[in-house]
Coordinates of C-alpha atoms (C1' of nucleotides) in Angstrom, one line a residue:
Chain A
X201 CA -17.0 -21.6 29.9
X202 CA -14.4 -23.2 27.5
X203 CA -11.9 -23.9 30.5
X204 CA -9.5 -26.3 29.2
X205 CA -8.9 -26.3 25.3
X206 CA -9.5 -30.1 24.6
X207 CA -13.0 -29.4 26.5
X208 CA -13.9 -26.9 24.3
X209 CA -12.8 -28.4 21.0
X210 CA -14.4 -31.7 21.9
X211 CA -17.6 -30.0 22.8
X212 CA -18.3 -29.0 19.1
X213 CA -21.1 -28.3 16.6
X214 CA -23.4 -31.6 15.8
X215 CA -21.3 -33.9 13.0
X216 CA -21.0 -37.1 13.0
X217 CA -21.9 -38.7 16.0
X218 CA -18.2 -40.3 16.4
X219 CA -19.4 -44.0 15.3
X220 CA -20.9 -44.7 18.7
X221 CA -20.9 -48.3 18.0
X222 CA -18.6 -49.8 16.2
X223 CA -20.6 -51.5 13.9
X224 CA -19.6 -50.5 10.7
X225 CA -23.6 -49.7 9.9
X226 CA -23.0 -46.0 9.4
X227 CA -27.2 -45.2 9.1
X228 CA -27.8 -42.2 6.9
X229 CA -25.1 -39.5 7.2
X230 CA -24.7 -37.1 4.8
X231 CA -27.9 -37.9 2.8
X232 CA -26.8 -38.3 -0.2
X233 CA -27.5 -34.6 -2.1
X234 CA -26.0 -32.4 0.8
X235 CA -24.5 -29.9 -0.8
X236 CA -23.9 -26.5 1.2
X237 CA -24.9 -28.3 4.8
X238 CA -22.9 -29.6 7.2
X239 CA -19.5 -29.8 5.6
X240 CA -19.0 -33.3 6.8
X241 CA -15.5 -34.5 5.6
X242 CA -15.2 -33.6 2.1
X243 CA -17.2 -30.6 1.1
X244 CA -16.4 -27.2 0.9
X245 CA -13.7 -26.9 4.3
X246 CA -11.8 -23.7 2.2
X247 CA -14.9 -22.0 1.9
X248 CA -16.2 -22.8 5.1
X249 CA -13.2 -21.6 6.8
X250 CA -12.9 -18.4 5.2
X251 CA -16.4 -17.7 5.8
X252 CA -15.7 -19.0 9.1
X253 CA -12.4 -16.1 9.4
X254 CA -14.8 -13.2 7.8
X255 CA -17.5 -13.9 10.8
X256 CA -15.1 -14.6 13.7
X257 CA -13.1 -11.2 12.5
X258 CA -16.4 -8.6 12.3
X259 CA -17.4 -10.6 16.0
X260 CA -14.0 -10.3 17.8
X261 CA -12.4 -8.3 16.0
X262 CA -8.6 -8.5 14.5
X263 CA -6.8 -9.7 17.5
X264 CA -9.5 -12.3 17.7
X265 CA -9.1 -14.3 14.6
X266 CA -6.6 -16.9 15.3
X267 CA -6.7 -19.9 13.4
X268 CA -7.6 -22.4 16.2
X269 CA -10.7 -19.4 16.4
X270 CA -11.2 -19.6 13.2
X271 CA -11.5 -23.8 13.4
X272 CA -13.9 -23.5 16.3
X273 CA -16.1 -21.2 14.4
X274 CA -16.2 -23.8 12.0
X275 CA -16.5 -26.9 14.0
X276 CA -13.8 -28.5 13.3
X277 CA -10.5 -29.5 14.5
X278 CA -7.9 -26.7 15.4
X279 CA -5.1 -28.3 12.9
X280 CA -7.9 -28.2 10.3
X281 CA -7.0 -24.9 8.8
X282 CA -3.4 -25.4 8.6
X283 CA -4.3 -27.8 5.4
X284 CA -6.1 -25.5 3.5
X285 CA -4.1 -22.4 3.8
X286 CA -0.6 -24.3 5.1
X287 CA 0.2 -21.1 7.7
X288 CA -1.5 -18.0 9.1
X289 CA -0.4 -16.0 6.8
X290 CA -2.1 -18.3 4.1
X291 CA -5.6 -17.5 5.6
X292 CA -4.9 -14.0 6.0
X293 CA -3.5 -13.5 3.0
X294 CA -6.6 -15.4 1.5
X295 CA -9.0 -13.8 3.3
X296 CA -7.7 -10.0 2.2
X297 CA -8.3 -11.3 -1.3
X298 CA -11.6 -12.0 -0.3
X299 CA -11.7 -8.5 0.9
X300 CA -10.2 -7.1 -1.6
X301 CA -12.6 -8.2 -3.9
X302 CA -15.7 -7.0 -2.1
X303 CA -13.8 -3.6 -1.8
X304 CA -13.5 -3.4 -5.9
X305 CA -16.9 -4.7 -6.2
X306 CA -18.4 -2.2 -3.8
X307 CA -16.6 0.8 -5.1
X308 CA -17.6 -0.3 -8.5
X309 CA -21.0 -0.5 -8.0
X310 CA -21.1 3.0 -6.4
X311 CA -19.4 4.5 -9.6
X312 CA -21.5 2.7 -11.8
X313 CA -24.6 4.1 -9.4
X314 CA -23.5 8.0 -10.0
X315 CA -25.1 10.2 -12.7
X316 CA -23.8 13.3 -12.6
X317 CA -20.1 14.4 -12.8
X318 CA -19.4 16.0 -9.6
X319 CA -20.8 12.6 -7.9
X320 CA -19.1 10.3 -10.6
X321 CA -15.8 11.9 -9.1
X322 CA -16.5 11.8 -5.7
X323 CA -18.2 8.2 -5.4
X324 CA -15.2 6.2 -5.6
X325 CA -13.6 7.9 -2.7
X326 CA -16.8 8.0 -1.2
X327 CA -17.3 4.0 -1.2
X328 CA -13.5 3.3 -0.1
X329 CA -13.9 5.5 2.8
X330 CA -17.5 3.6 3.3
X331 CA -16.5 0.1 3.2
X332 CA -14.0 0.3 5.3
X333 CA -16.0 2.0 7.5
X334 CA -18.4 -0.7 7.5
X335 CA -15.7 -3.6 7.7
X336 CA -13.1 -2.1 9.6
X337 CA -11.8 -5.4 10.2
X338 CA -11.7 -6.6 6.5
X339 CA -10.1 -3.2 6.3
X340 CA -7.3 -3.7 8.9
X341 CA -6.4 -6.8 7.2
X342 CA -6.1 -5.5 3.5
X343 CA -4.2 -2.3 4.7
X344 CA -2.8 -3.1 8.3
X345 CA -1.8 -6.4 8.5
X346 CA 2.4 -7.2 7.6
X347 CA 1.4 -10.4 7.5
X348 CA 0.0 -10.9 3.8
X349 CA 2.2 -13.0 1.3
X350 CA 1.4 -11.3 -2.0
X351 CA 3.4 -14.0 -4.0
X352 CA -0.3 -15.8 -4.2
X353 CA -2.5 -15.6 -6.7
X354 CA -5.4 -14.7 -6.1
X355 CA -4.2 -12.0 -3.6
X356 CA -2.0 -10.4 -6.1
X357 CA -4.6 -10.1 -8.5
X358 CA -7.4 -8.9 -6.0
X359 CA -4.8 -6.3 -5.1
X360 CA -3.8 -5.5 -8.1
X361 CA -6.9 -4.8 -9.4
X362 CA -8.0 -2.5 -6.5
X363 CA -5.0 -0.4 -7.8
X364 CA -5.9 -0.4 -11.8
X365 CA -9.6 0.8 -10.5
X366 CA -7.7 3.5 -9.1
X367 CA -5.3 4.5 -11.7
X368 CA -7.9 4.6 -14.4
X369 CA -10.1 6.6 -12.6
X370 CA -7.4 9.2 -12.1
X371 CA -6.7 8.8 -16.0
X372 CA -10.1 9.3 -16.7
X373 CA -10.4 12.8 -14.7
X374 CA -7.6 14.1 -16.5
X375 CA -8.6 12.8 -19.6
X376 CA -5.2 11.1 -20.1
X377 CA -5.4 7.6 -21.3
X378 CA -3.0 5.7 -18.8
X379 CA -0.6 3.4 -20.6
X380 CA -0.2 0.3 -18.2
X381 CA 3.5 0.5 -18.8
X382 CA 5.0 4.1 -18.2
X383 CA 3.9 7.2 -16.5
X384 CA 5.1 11.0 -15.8
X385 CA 5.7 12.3 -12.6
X386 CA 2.9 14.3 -12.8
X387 CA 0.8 10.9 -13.4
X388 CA 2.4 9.3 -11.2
X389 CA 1.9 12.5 -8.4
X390 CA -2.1 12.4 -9.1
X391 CA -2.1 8.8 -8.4
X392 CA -0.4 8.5 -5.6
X393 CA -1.8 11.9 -4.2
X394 CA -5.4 10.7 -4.7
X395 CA -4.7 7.2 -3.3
X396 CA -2.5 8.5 -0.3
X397 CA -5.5 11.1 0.6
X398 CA -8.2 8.8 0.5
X399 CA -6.6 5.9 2.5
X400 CA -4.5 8.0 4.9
X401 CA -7.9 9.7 5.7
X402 CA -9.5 6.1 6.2
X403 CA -6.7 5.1 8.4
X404 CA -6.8 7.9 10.8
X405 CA -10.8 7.8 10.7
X406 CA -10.8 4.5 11.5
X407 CA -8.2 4.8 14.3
X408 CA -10.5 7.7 15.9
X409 CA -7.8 10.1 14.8
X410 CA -10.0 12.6 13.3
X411 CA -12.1 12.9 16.2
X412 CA -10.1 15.8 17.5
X413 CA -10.8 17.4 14.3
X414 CA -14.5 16.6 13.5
X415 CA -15.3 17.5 17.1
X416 CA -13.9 21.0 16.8
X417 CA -15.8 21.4 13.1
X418 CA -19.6 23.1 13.4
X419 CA -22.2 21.0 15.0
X420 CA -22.8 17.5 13.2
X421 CA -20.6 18.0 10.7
X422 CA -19.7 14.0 10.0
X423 CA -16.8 12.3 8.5
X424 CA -18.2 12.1 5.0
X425 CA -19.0 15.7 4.9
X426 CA -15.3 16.3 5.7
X427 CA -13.8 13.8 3.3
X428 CA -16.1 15.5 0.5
X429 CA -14.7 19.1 1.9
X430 CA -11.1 17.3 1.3
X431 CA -12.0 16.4 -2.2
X432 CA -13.4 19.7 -3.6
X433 CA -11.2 22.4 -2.1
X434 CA -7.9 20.8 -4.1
X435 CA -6.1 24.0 -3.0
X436 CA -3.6 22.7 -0.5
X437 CA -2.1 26.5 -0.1
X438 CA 1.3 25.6 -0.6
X439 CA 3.7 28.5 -1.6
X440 CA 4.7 29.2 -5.0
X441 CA 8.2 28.8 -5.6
X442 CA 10.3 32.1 -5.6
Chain B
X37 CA 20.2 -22.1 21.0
X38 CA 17.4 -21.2 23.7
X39 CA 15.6 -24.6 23.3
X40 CA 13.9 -24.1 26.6
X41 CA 13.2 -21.0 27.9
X42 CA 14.1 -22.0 31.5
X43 CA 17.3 -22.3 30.0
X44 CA 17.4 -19.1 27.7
X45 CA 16.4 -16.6 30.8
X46 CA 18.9 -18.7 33.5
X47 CA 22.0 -17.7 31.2
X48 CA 21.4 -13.9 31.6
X49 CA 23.8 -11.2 31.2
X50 CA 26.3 -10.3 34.4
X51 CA 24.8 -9.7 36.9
X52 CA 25.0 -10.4 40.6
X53 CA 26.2 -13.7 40.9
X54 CA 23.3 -14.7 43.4
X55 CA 25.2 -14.9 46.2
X56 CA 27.7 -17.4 45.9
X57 CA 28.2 -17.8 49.4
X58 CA 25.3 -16.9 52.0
X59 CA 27.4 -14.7 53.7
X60 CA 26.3 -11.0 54.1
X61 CA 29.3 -9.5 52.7
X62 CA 28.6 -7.7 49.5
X63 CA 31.9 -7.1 48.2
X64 CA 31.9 -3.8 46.3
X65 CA 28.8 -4.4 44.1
X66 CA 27.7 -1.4 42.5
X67 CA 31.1 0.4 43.3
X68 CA 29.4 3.4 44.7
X69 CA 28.4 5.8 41.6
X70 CA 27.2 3.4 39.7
X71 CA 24.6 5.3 37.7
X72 CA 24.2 4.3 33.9
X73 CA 26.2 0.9 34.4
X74 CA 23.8 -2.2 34.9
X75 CA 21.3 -1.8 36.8
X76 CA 21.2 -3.9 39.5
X77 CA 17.8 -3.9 41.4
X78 CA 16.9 -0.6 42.2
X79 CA 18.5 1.6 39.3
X80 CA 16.6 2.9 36.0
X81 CA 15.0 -0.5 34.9
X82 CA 12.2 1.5 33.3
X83 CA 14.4 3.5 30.9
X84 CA 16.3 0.7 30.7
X85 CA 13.6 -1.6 29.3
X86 CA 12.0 1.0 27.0
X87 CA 15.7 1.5 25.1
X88 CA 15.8 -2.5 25.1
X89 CA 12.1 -2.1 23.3
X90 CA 13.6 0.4 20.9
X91 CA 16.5 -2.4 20.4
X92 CA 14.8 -5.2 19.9
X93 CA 12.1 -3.3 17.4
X94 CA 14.9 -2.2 15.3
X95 CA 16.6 -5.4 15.2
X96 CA 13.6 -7.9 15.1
X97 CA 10.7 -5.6 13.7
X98 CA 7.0 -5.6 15.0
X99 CA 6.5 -9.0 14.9
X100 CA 9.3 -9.9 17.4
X101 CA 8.7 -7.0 19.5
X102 CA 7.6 -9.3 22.9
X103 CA 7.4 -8.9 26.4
X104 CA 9.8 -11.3 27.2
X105 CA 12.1 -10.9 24.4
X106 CA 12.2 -7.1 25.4
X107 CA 13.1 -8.1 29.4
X108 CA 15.5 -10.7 27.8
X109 CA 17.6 -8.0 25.9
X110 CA 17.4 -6.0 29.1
X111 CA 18.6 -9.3 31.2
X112 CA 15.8 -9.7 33.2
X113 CA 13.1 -11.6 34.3
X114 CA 10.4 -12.4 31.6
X115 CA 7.8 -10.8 34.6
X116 CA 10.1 -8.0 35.3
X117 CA 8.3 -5.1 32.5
X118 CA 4.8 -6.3 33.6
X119 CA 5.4 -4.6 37.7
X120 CA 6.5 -1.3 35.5
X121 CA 4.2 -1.1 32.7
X122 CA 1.1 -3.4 33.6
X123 CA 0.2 -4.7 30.7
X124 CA 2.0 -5.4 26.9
X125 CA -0.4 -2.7 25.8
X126 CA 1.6 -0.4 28.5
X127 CA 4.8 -1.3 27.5
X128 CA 3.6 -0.1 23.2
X129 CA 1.8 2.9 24.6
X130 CA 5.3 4.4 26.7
X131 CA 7.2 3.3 23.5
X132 CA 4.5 4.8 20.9
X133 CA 5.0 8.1 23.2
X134 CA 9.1 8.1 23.0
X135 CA 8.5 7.5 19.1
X136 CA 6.0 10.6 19.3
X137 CA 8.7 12.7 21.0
X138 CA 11.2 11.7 18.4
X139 CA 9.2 12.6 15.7
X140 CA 8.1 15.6 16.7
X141 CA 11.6 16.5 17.7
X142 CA 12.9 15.5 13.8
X143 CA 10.0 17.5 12.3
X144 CA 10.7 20.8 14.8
X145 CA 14.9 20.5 13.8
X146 CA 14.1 20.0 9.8
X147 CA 11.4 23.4 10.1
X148 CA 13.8 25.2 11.8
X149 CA 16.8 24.2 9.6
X150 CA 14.7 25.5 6.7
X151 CA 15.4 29.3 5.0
X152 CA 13.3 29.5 1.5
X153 CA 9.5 29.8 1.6
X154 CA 9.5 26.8 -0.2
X155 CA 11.8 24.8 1.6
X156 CA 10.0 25.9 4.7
X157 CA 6.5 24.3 3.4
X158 CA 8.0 20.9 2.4
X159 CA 10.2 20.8 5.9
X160 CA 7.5 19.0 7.7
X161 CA 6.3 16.4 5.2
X162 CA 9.2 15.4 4.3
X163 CA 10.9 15.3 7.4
X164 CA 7.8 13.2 8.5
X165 CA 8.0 10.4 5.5
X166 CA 12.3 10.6 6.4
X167 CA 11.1 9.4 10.3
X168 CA 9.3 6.8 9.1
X169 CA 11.7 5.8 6.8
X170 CA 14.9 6.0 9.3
X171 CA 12.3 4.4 12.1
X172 CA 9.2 1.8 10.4
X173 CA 9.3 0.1 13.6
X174 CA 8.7 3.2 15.4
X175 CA 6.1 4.3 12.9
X176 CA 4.3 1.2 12.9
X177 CA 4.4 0.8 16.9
X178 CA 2.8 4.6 16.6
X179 CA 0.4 4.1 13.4
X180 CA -0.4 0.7 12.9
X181 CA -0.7 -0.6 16.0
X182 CA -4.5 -1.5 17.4
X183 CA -3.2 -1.6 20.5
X184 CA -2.2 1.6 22.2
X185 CA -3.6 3.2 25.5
X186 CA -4.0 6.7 24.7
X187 CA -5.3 7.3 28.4
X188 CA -2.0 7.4 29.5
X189 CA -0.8 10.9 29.9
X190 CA 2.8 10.5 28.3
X191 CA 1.4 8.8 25.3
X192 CA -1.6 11.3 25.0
X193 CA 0.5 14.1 25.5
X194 CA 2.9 13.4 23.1
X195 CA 0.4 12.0 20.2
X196 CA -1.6 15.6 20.9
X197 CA 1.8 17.7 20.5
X198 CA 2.2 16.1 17.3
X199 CA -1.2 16.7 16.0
X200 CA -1.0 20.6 17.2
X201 CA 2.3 21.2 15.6
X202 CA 0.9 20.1 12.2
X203 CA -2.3 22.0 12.5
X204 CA -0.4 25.2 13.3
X205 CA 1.8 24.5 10.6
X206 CA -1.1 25.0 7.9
X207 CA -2.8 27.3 9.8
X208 CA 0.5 29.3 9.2
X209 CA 0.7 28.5 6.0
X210 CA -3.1 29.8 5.1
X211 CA -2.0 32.6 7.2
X212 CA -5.0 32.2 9.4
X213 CA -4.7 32.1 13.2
X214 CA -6.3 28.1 14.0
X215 CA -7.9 29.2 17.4
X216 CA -7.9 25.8 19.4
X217 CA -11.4 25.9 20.4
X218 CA -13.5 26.0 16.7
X219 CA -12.8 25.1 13.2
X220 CA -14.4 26.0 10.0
X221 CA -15.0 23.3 7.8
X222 CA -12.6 24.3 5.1
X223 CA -9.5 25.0 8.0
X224 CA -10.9 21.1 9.4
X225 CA -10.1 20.3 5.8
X226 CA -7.2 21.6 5.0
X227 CA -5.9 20.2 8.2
X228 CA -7.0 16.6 7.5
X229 CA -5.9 16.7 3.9
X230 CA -2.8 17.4 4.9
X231 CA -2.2 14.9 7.4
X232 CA -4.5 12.0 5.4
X233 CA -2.1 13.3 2.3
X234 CA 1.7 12.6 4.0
X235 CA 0.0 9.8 6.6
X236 CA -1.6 7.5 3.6
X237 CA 1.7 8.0 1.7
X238 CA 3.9 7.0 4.5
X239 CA 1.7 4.2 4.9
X240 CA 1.8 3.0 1.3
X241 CA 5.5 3.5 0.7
X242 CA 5.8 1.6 4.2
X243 CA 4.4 -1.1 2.7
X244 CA 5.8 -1.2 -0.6
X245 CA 2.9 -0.6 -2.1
X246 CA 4.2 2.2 -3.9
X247 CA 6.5 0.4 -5.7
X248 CA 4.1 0.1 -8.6
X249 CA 4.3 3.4 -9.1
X250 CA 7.8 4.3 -9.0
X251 CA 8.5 1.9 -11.0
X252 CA 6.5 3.4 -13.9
X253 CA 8.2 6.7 -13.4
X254 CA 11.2 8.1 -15.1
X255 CA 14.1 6.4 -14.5
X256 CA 15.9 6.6 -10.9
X257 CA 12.8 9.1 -9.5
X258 CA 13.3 8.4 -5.9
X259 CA 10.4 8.2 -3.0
X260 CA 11.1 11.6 -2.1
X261 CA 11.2 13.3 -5.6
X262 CA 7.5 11.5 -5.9
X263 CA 6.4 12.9 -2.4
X264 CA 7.5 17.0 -3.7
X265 CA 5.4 16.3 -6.7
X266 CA 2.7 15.7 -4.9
X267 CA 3.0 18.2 -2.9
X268 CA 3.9 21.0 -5.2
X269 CA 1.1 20.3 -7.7
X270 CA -1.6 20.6 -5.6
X271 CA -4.6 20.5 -8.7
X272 CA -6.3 16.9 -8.1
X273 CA -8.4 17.2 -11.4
X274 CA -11.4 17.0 -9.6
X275 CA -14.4 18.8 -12.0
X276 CA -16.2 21.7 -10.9
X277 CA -19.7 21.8 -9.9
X278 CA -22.3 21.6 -12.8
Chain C
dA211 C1' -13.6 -55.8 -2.5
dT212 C1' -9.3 -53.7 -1.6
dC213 C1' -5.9 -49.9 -2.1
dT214 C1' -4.5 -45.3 -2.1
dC215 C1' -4.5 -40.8 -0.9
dA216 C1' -6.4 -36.4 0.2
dT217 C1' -8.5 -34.8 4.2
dC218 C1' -9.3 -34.2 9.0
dT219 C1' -8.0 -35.3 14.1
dT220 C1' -4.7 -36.2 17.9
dT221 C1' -0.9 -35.4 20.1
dA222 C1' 3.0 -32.7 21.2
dC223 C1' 6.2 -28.8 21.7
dG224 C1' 7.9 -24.2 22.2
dA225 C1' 6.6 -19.4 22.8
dT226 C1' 3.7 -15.8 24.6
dG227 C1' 0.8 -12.8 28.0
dT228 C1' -0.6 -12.7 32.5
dA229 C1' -1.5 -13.7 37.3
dA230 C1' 0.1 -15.0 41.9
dA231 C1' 3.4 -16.3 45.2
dG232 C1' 8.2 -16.1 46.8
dA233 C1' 12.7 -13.7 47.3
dT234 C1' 15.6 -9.5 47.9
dA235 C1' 17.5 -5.3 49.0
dG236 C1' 17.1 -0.2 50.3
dG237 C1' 15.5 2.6 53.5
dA238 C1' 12.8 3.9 57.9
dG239 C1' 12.3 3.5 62.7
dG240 C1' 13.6 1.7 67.1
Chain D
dC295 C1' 23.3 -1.6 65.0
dC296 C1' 19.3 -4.3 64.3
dT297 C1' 14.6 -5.2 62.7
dC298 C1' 10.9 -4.5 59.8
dC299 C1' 8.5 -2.6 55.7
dT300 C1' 7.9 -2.0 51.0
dA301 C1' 8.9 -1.5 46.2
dT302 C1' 11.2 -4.2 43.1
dC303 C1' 12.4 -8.3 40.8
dT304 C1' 12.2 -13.6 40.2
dT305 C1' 9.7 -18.2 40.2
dT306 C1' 6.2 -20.7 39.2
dA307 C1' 2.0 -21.7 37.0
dC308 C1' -1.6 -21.7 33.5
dA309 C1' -4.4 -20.9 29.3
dT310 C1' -3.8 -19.9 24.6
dC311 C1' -1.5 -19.7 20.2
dG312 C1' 1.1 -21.4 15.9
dT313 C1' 3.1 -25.3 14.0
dA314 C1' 4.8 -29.9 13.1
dA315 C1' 4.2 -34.9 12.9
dA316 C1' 1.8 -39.0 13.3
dG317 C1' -2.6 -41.4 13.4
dA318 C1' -7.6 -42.1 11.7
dT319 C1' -11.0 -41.9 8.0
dG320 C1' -13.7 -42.1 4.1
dA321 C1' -14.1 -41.2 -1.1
dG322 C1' -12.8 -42.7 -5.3
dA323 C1' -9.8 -45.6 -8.3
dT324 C1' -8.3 -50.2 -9.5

DNA sequence: ATCTCATCTTTACGATGTAAAGATAGGAGG
DNA sequence: CCTCCTATCTTTACATCGTAAAGATGAGAT
C-alpha cells in the first residue's frame, strides 16, 4: 500500500470534500463552534503537527519521523509543515522543547512526590533515567539529535531550565546556595559529575549497552537497581595522590 | 558545481580511460606492482572506501557522511560500497569498528605511557574524552549512531574489547580480580559508573552543552581541568541512609 | 461586496538508499 | 592460446526525502 507518493497523499484523512461541485454553496463545513476537531484550514496546524511528530516518532521510531511523515500523520499536505516550523530542524528543534518540558515536569513531579531524604535524593535521577526509558524517542531527540537549533526560544528556555533543575538540586545536597553567575571548580565538578553520570548511564541503557553488564549481575537485578547502586556507593576508588 | 549527479560521478578521478580505442592492447596499466596506487578493479577497494569514509567524516561531519558521497571521494561508482558492505548500515558498522580499534589503541598507548599511581588512574579517562575530542565524527559514528550492526564480528569484536579493557581497568583499580563470568552488584556498579561517568561527559562536552558550566568556572579552566575534578573528588553529596 | 494576506496545496528539483541488470577483467580449464 | 566463469564494478531505475516556488483558498479587514 502507499505505492506512488501522490497516491498516498491524495488518499487522505476525511476534510473537505474538495468542492465537488463547483457551486459555490459550501453546505455546513466546519460547523461553526469546531474547536479541537478537524483542523480544517485555520485552526491549530502547529499544534496538530507537533502532536502529529510526538505520535509518528513513539510509532516508527527516530528514523521514521520525516516531515512529509509527519504531514501524513496529520492529513495534510507534505509542504504543510515547512510553514509552521520553516525547516526540519524547526520541528525538531520544537518538538525537543516539547520534550524537554515533559522531562522537567516529570522529574519535578517525582521530587515533589518523595518524603524521605534518601528518596528526595535519588528521585530526580530516578525519573530522568525513567522518562527516557519510557520515551526513548523524545529522549533521542533532546540528547542525540545534532540537528536542534537552540537559537529559538522556546527550546533554549525548555533546555535551560532542564539544566537549572539540575544545578539546584546539586546546590541543595551540599547545602550551597548556587549563585546563577559564578561557580568553583568543585561546584562546577558535582554538577557536571552528577549530570554526566545520570545521562551517560541513560545513553548506554538506552543503546542496550548495559546489557552485558546487567546480565552478568545476580539474577533480576534490573537497570534501576543498578542506577540506585551507582548513586549510593559514591566511592569511585580512585587513588589518592602520592 | 555537481548540478546533476550524472554529471558529478562521469567526471571521476584518473582512472582507466575506458578504453579509448577497442583494441585489446592494454598498454602498461597498472605497471606491474601496483599495490597502494589506485586501485583499478581488482585491488583494495574495501580499505580504500572505509579510509574515504574516514575522509569524508572528518571533512563533512555526520551529516554528510553518505553512501555515495563516500564512493565519490573514493572515485567510484555511487553502487560500488553497496557489493562490499551491503547495506549503509554495513558501511557505519565496519567504520564504528576501525573507530573502536583506534580508540582502544589511544587508551592502551596513554596507560602505558603513564608512571604515577595517579597518573595511571586518570590515563584512561582522559585519553578517552582526548579521542573524542581529536575524532567527534568517529565518536558519534560509534556513540550516537542508531544505526550500527553489532552482529557483525569486526564491529562486535572490537566494541567488546573496548568494554573489557575498561572493566579490567577498575577491577584493577579496586584490586579485585573481575572474573568474566559473574558480577556483584557493587563491582556492576562501579563498572557502569565509571563508564556512564566519562561516556555522559563526552557526550555533553560533545555537544556543547557543557559550555554553561565552564563558563561559570574560574577563569581559563579548560574541559580537561573540569574532567580531573571530577574524577579526583569522588564524594557526590549524596545523604546517608536514615 | 471586494481586497488582502496568511495559510495550505501543487508542482518541481536535486539528493539519497537500494535493487536489478549490464559490463569488465582476472583467473581457471581446455 | 583461447574460452568461459565469476567476482567486481557500472548503469539504470525507482521510491522517498527536504526544500523551494508558484498556485489555490478562505478568513478577516476595508
Amino acid at each position: 500500500m502507499g505505492k506512488s507518493e501522490t497516491r498516498t497523499e491524495t488518499a487522505r484523512v476525511a476534510r473537505t470534500p474538495k468542492r465537488a461541485s463547483a457551486t459555490p454553496s459550501r453546505p455546513a463545513r466546519r460547523p461553526a463552534s469546531a474547536k479541537a476537531e478537524t483542523p480544517y484550514h485555520h485552526g491549530a496546524l502547529r499544534e496538530a503537527l507537533l502532536q502529529a511528530a510526538e505520535r509518528v516518532l513513539e510509532r516508527d521510531g527516530l528514523s521514521g519521523l520525516t516531515l512529509r511523515a509527519v504531514a501524513r500523520e496529520a492529513g495534510v499536505s507534505h509542504a504543510a509543515p515547512t510553514h509552521h516550523f520553516g525547516d526540519l530542524t524547526g520541528l525538531l528543534s520544537e518538538l525537543a522543547a516539547v520534550g524537554f518540558r515533559q522531562f522537567n515536569a516529570a522529574m519535578a513531579s517525582s521530587c515533589d512526590a518523595a518524603t524521605t531524604p534518601l528518596e528526595r535524593a535519588l528521585a530526580r535521577p530516578k525519573a530522568y533515567v525513567a522518562y527516557a526509558q519510557a520515551h526513548p524517542g523524545m529522549y533521542g531527540i533532546m540528547f542525540r539529535t545534532e540537528r536542534l537549533d537552540y537559537s529559538r526560544p522556546s527550546l533554549h528556555e525548555a533546555a535551560e531550565s532542564s539544566f537549572a533543575g539540575l544545578a539546584n538540586a546539586i546546590g541543595a545536597m551540599r547545602q550551597e546556595q548556587i549563585s546563577g553567575d559564578t561557580l568553583t571548580l568543585n561546584q562546577g565538578a558535582a554538577i557536571a559529575r552528577a549530570w554526566s553520570m545520570v545521562h551517560g548511564f541513560t545513553m548506554l541503557l538506552l543503546d542496550g549497552r548495559l546489557e552485558d553488564i546487567l546480565g552478568r549481575l545476580p539474577e533480576g537485578t534490573t537497570a534501576e537497581r543498578l542506577l540506585e547502586a551507582i548513586l549510593m556507593a559514591p566511592v569511585t576508588g580512585k587513588l589518592p595522590a602520592p
